[in-house]
Amino acid sequence: MFITFEGIDGSGKSTQARLLAETLREAGHEVILTREPGGSPGAEEIRRLVLEGDPDRWSAETEILLFTAARRDHLERTIEPALAAGKVVISDRFADSTRMYQGLSRGDLRPTVDRLHQMMIGREPDLTFLIDIDPEVGLSRAKGRNGHEERFEDMGLDMQRQMRAGFLALAAEFRLRFHVIDGARAAEAVATDIAAMALSALAGPDYD
Ligand code: ADP
Ligand code: TYD
């Protein structure tokens, strides 16, 4: 089973992905915890190209190509081999992030993102948790972290609001695989909800 976490910066994706991995391992599943951009050596190199340095370094179109190239490598080297071996793959972000960040933030490039996805990736998660949170809370949480990857966190509150609305619309578009989770609670409470949904999906009739 392929599970992804999506949401704006600081919503708690990494925290929840880690907690879910622990819970599923305790339940006896073999779990690969991974992230995007990155998740394979080649994709981690591309991560540095897109998240560090001058924010205007790449055009919107080039950025779509770089994120998709990273995803293709991640898929080939990490995700597909793990799924083929019967493991559960949990990824902190996946293609929905490109649909939002590259598809929405610099004009409407969603059709380009979709075409490239269809051609080069062609896989959707079985289950996606959208951690929904007020952008002001997300931004203050994200600012609390140190690091060089400020490229997207610096996009400001208005853009984060647009991203939040976009993610909610995406959840409606792909409603069979999306679960919208209220992220404005203690991490343990959020994790309890997510674990219940993931364990039930893993026990369900469609999954073997
Ligand atoms: P994301 O991966 O979505 O950017 P993180 O999981 O890295 O978010 O969380 C951002 C920051 O907020 C971290 O410092 C984390 O410890 C903290 N955090 C995560 N979840 C919660 C929560 N439910 N309540 C308060 N703080 C949280
Ligand atoms: P991430 O490490 O998840 O940051 P955060 O923990 O702050 O959410 O992702 C880094 C940034 O990369 C994030 O701001 C969103 C951006 N991003 C894209 O723009 N497109 C993509 O396809 C992906 C996967 C991430």
PDB file of N, CA and C and ligand atoms in Angstrom, residues 6-11 13-14 35-38 47 50-51 63 67-68 71 92-102 105 142 145 149 151-153 155 160, ligand 2:
ATOM      1  N   GLU A   6       0.054  15.072   2.592  1.00  0.00           N
ATOM      2  CA  GLU A   6       0.097  16.347   1.876  1.00  0.00           C
ATOM      3  C   GLU A   6      -0.409  17.467   2.788  1.00  0.00           C
ATOM      4  N   GLY A   7      -0.108  18.683   2.397  1.00  0.00           N
ATOM      5  CA  GLY A   7      -0.551  19.843   3.166  1.00  0.00           C
ATOM      6  C   GLY A   7       0.463  20.965   3.036  1.00  0.00           C
ATOM      7  N   ILE A   8       0.098  22.128   3.563  1.00  0.00           N
ATOM      8  CA  ILE A   8       1.000  23.271   3.450  1.00  0.00           C
ATOM      9  C   ILE A   8       2.197  23.076   4.392  1.00  0.00           C
ATOM     10  N   ASP A   9       3.198  23.934   4.225  1.00  0.00           N
ATOM     11  CA  ASP A   9       4.393  23.866   5.062  1.00  0.00           C
ATOM     12  C   ASP A   9       4.004  24.028   6.527  1.00  0.00           C
ATOM     13  N   GLY A  10       4.568  23.201   7.374  1.00  0.00           N
ATOM     14  CA  GLY A  10       4.326  23.330   8.816  1.00  0.00           C
ATOM     15  C   GLY A  10       3.033  22.705   9.290  1.00  0.00           C
ATOM     16  N   SER A  11       2.333  21.997   8.423  1.00  0.00           N
ATOM     17  CA  SER A  11       1.047  21.421   8.826  1.00  0.00           C
ATOM     18  C   SER A  11       1.234  20.194   9.729  1.00  0.00           C
ATOM     19  N   LYS A  13       3.077  17.251   8.475  1.00  0.00           N
ATOM     20  CA  LYS A  13       3.207  16.050   7.635  1.00  0.00           C
ATOM     21  C   LYS A  13       4.339  15.138   8.098  1.00  0.00           C
ATOM     22  N   SER A  14       5.528  15.723   8.282  1.00  0.00           N
ATOM     23  CA  SER A  14       6.693  14.885   8.618  1.00  0.00           C
ATOM     24  C   SER A  14       6.473  14.201   9.958  1.00  0.00           C
ATOM     25  N   ARG A  35      10.351  10.647   1.464  1.00  0.00           N
ATOM     26  CA  ARG A  35       9.864  12.020   1.323  1.00  0.00           C
ATOM     27  C   ARG A  35      10.154  12.560  -0.067  1.00  0.00           C
ATOM     28  N   GLU A  36       9.439  13.626  -0.409  1.00  0.00           N
ATOM     29  CA  GLU A  36       9.711  14.342  -1.659  1.00  0.00           C
ATOM     30  C   GLU A  36       9.808  15.835  -1.391  1.00  0.00           C
ATOM     31  N   PRO A  37      10.553  16.602  -2.202  1.00  0.00           N
ATOM     32  CA  PRO A  37      11.466  16.041  -3.185  1.00  0.00           C
ATOM     33  C   PRO A  37      12.582  15.284  -2.484  1.00  0.00           C
ATOM     34  N   GLY A  38      12.963  14.140  -3.063  1.00  0.00           N
ATOM     35  CA  GLY A  38      14.008  13.314  -2.483  1.00  0.00           C
ATOM     36  C   GLY A  38      13.572  11.867  -2.424  1.00  0.00           C
ATOM     37  N   ARG A  47      16.740  17.655  -5.055  1.00  0.00           N
ATOM     38  CA  ARG A  47      16.141  18.438  -3.963  1.00  0.00           C
ATOM     39  C   ARG A  47      16.975  19.698  -3.662  1.00  0.00           C
ATOM     40  N   VAL A  50      16.447  22.420  -6.263  1.00  0.00           N
ATOM     41  CA  VAL A  50      15.175  23.160  -6.273  1.00  0.00           C
ATOM     42  C   VAL A  50      14.898  23.927  -4.988  1.00  0.00           C
ATOM     43  N   LEU A  51      15.468  23.478  -3.854  1.00  0.00           N
ATOM     44  CA  LEU A  51      15.090  24.130  -2.592  1.00  0.00           C
ATOM     45  C   LEU A  51      16.146  25.088  -2.051  1.00  0.00           C
ATOM     46  N   GLU A  63      11.018  24.111 -13.273  1.00  0.00           N
ATOM     47  CA  GLU A  63      10.763  23.563 -11.946  1.00  0.00           C
ATOM     48  C   GLU A  63       9.874  22.311 -12.020  1.00  0.00           C
ATOM     49  N   PHE A  67      11.063  18.685 -10.501  1.00  0.00           N
ATOM     50  CA  PHE A  67      10.296  17.916  -9.507  1.00  0.00           C
ATOM     51  C   PHE A  67       9.853  16.578 -10.089  1.00  0.00           C
ATOM     52  N   THR A  68       9.491  16.572 -11.376  1.00  0.00           N
ATOM     53  CA  THR A  68       9.038  15.316 -11.987  1.00  0.00           C
ATOM     54  C   THR A  68      10.215  14.366 -12.189  1.00  0.00           C
ATOM     55  N   ARG A  71      10.872  12.827  -8.909  1.00  0.00           N
ATOM     56  CA  ARG A  71       9.828  11.834  -8.591  1.00  0.00           C
ATOM     57  C   ARG A  71      10.037  10.547  -9.376  1.00  0.00           C
ATOM     58  N   ASP A  92       6.203  11.493   2.587  1.00  0.00           N
ATOM     59  CA  ASP A  92       5.924  12.864   3.004  1.00  0.00           C
ATOM     60  C   ASP A  92       5.968  13.708   1.714  1.00  0.00           C
ATOM     61  N   ARG A  93       4.800  13.970   1.144  1.00  0.00           N
ATOM     62  CA  ARG A  93       4.567  14.639  -0.146  1.00  0.00           C
ATOM     63  C   ARG A  93       4.771  13.694  -1.339  1.00  0.00           C
ATOM     64  N   PHE A  94       3.993  13.967  -2.403  1.00  0.00           N
ATOM     65  CA  PHE A  94       4.125  13.239  -3.669  1.00  0.00           C
ATOM     66  C   PHE A  94       3.519  14.142  -4.746  1.00  0.00           C
ATOM     67  N   ALA A  95       2.931  13.552  -5.773  1.00  0.00           N
ATOM     68  CA  ALA A  95       2.510  14.325  -6.953  1.00  0.00           C
ATOM     69  C   ALA A  95       1.486  15.428  -6.652  1.00  0.00           C
ATOM     70  N   ASP A  96       0.670  15.249  -5.613  1.00  0.00           N
ATOM     71  CA  ASP A  96      -0.296  16.315  -5.296  1.00  0.00           C
ATOM     72  C   ASP A  96       0.417  17.630  -4.974  1.00  0.00           C
ATOM     73  N   SER A  97       1.621  17.545  -4.410  1.00  0.00           N
ATOM     74  CA  SER A  97       2.370  18.771  -4.121  1.00  0.00           C
ATOM     75  C   SER A  97       2.752  19.503  -5.402  1.00  0.00           C
ATOM     76  N   THR A  98       3.095  18.771  -6.443  1.00  0.00           N
ATOM     77  CA  THR A  98       3.417  19.428  -7.721  1.00  0.00           C
ATOM     78  C   THR A  98       2.155  20.026  -8.338  1.00  0.00           C
ATOM     79  N   ARG A  99       1.030  19.278  -8.227  1.00  0.00           N
ATOM     80  CA  ARG A  99      -0.243  19.824  -8.737  1.00  0.00           C
ATOM     81  C   ARG A  99      -0.530  21.170  -8.082  1.00  0.00           C
ATOM     82  N   MET A 100      -0.195  21.293  -6.796  1.00  0.00           N
ATOM     83  CA  MET A 100      -0.450  22.540  -6.074  1.00  0.00           C
ATOM     84  C   MET A 100       0.648  23.576  -6.289  1.00  0.00           C
ATOM     85  N   TYR A 101       1.848  23.250  -5.886  1.00  0.00           N
ATOM     86  CA  TYR A 101       2.894  24.278  -5.847  1.00  0.00           C
ATOM     87  C   TYR A 101       3.312  24.727  -7.248  1.00  0.00           C
ATOM     88  N   GLN A 102       3.517  23.781  -8.167  1.00  0.00           N
ATOM     89  CA  GLN A 102       3.909  24.201  -9.518  1.00  0.00           C
ATOM     90  C   GLN A 102       2.671  24.448 -10.375  1.00  0.00           C
ATOM     91  N   SER A 105       0.844  27.996  -8.241  1.00  0.00           N
ATOM     92  CA  SER A 105       1.413  29.205  -7.643  1.00  0.00           C
ATOM     93  C   SER A 105       1.941  30.225  -8.647  1.00  0.00           C
ATOM     94  N   ALA A 142       6.553  26.358  10.883  1.00  0.00           N
ATOM     95  CA  ALA A 142       7.655  26.152   9.936  1.00  0.00           C
ATOM     96  C   ALA A 142       8.814  27.102  10.230  1.00  0.00           C
ATOM     97  N   ARG A 145      11.625  26.143  12.623  1.00  0.00           N
ATOM     98  CA  ARG A 145      12.691  25.232  12.231  1.00  0.00           C
ATOM     99  C   ARG A 145      13.826  26.028  11.592  1.00  0.00           C
ATOM    100  N   GLU A 149      16.455  25.617   3.529  1.00  0.00           N
ATOM    101  CA  GLU A 149      15.413  25.368   2.533  1.00  0.00           C
ATOM    102  C   GLU A 149      14.253  26.342   2.713  1.00  0.00           C
ATOM    103  N   ARG A 151      13.110  28.402   0.388  1.00  0.00           N
ATOM    104  CA  ARG A 151      12.573  28.729  -0.924  1.00  0.00           C
ATOM    105  C   ARG A 151      11.045  28.835  -0.947  1.00  0.00           C
ATOM    106  N   PHE A 152      10.363  27.827  -0.397  1.00  0.00           N
ATOM    107  CA  PHE A 152       8.913  27.795  -0.474  1.00  0.00           C
ATOM    108  C   PHE A 152       8.254  28.336   0.790  1.00  0.00           C
ATOM    109  N   GLU A 153       8.959  28.196   1.910  1.00  0.00           N
ATOM    110  CA  GLU A 153       8.377  28.709   3.146  1.00  0.00           C
ATOM    111  C   GLU A 153       8.299  30.229   3.109  1.00  0.00           C
ATOM    112  N   MET A 155       7.140  31.927   0.803  1.00  0.00           N
ATOM    113  CA  MET A 155       6.152  32.370  -0.191  1.00  0.00           C
ATOM    114  C   MET A 155       5.057  33.249   0.426  1.00  0.00           C
ATOM    115  N   GLN A 160       0.113  30.793   0.895  1.00  0.00           N
ATOM    116  CA  GLN A 160      -0.202  29.601   1.715  1.00  0.00           C
ATOM    117  C   GLN A 160      -1.719  29.415   1.819  1.00  0.00           C
TER     118      GLN A 160
HETATM  119  P1  TYD B   2       9.020  19.752   2.495  1.00  0.00           P
HETATM  120  O1  TYD B   2      10.386  19.258   2.806  1.00  0.00           O
HETATM  121  O2  TYD B   2       7.874  18.811   2.666  1.00  0.00           O
HETATM  122  O3  TYD B   2       8.806  21.054   3.349  1.00  0.00           O
HETATM  123  P2  TYD B   2       7.819  21.316   4.565  1.00  0.00           P
HETATM  124  O4  TYD B   2       8.195  20.353   5.628  1.00  0.00           O
HETATM  125  O5  TYD B   2       8.143  22.732   4.895  1.00  0.00           O
HETATM  126  O6  TYD B   2       6.423  21.131   4.070  1.00  0.00           O
HETATM  127  O7  TYD B   2       8.945  20.307   1.025  1.00  0.00           O
HETATM  128  C1  TYD B   2       9.794  21.334   0.643  1.00  0.00           C
HETATM  129  C2  TYD B   2       9.095  22.296  -0.261  1.00  0.00           C
HETATM  130  O8  TYD B   2       9.028  21.768  -1.587  1.00  0.00           O
HETATM  131  C3  TYD B   2       7.692  22.622   0.183  1.00  0.00           C
HETATM  132  O9  TYD B   2       7.602  24.021   0.406  1.00  0.00           O
HETATM  133  C4  TYD B   2       6.841  22.271  -1.024  1.00  0.00           C
HETATM  134  C5  TYD B   2       7.818  22.164  -2.158  1.00  0.00           C
HETATM  135  N1  TYD B   2       7.427  21.185  -3.187  1.00  0.00           N
HETATM  136  C6  TYD B   2       7.015  21.648  -4.427  1.00  0.00           C
HETATM  137  O10 TYD B   2       6.961  22.849  -4.674  1.00  0.00           O
HETATM  138  N2  TYD B   2       6.665  20.743  -5.398  1.00  0.00           N
HETATM  139  C7  TYD B   2       6.707  19.421  -5.187  1.00  0.00           C
HETATM  140  O11 TYD B   2       6.382  18.616  -6.091  1.00  0.00           O
HETATM  141  C8  TYD B   2       7.134  18.943  -3.892  1.00  0.00           C
HETATM  142  C9  TYD B   2       7.202  17.470  -3.620  1.00  0.00           C
HETATM  143  C10 TYD B   2       7.483  19.865  -2.921  1.00  0.00           C
END
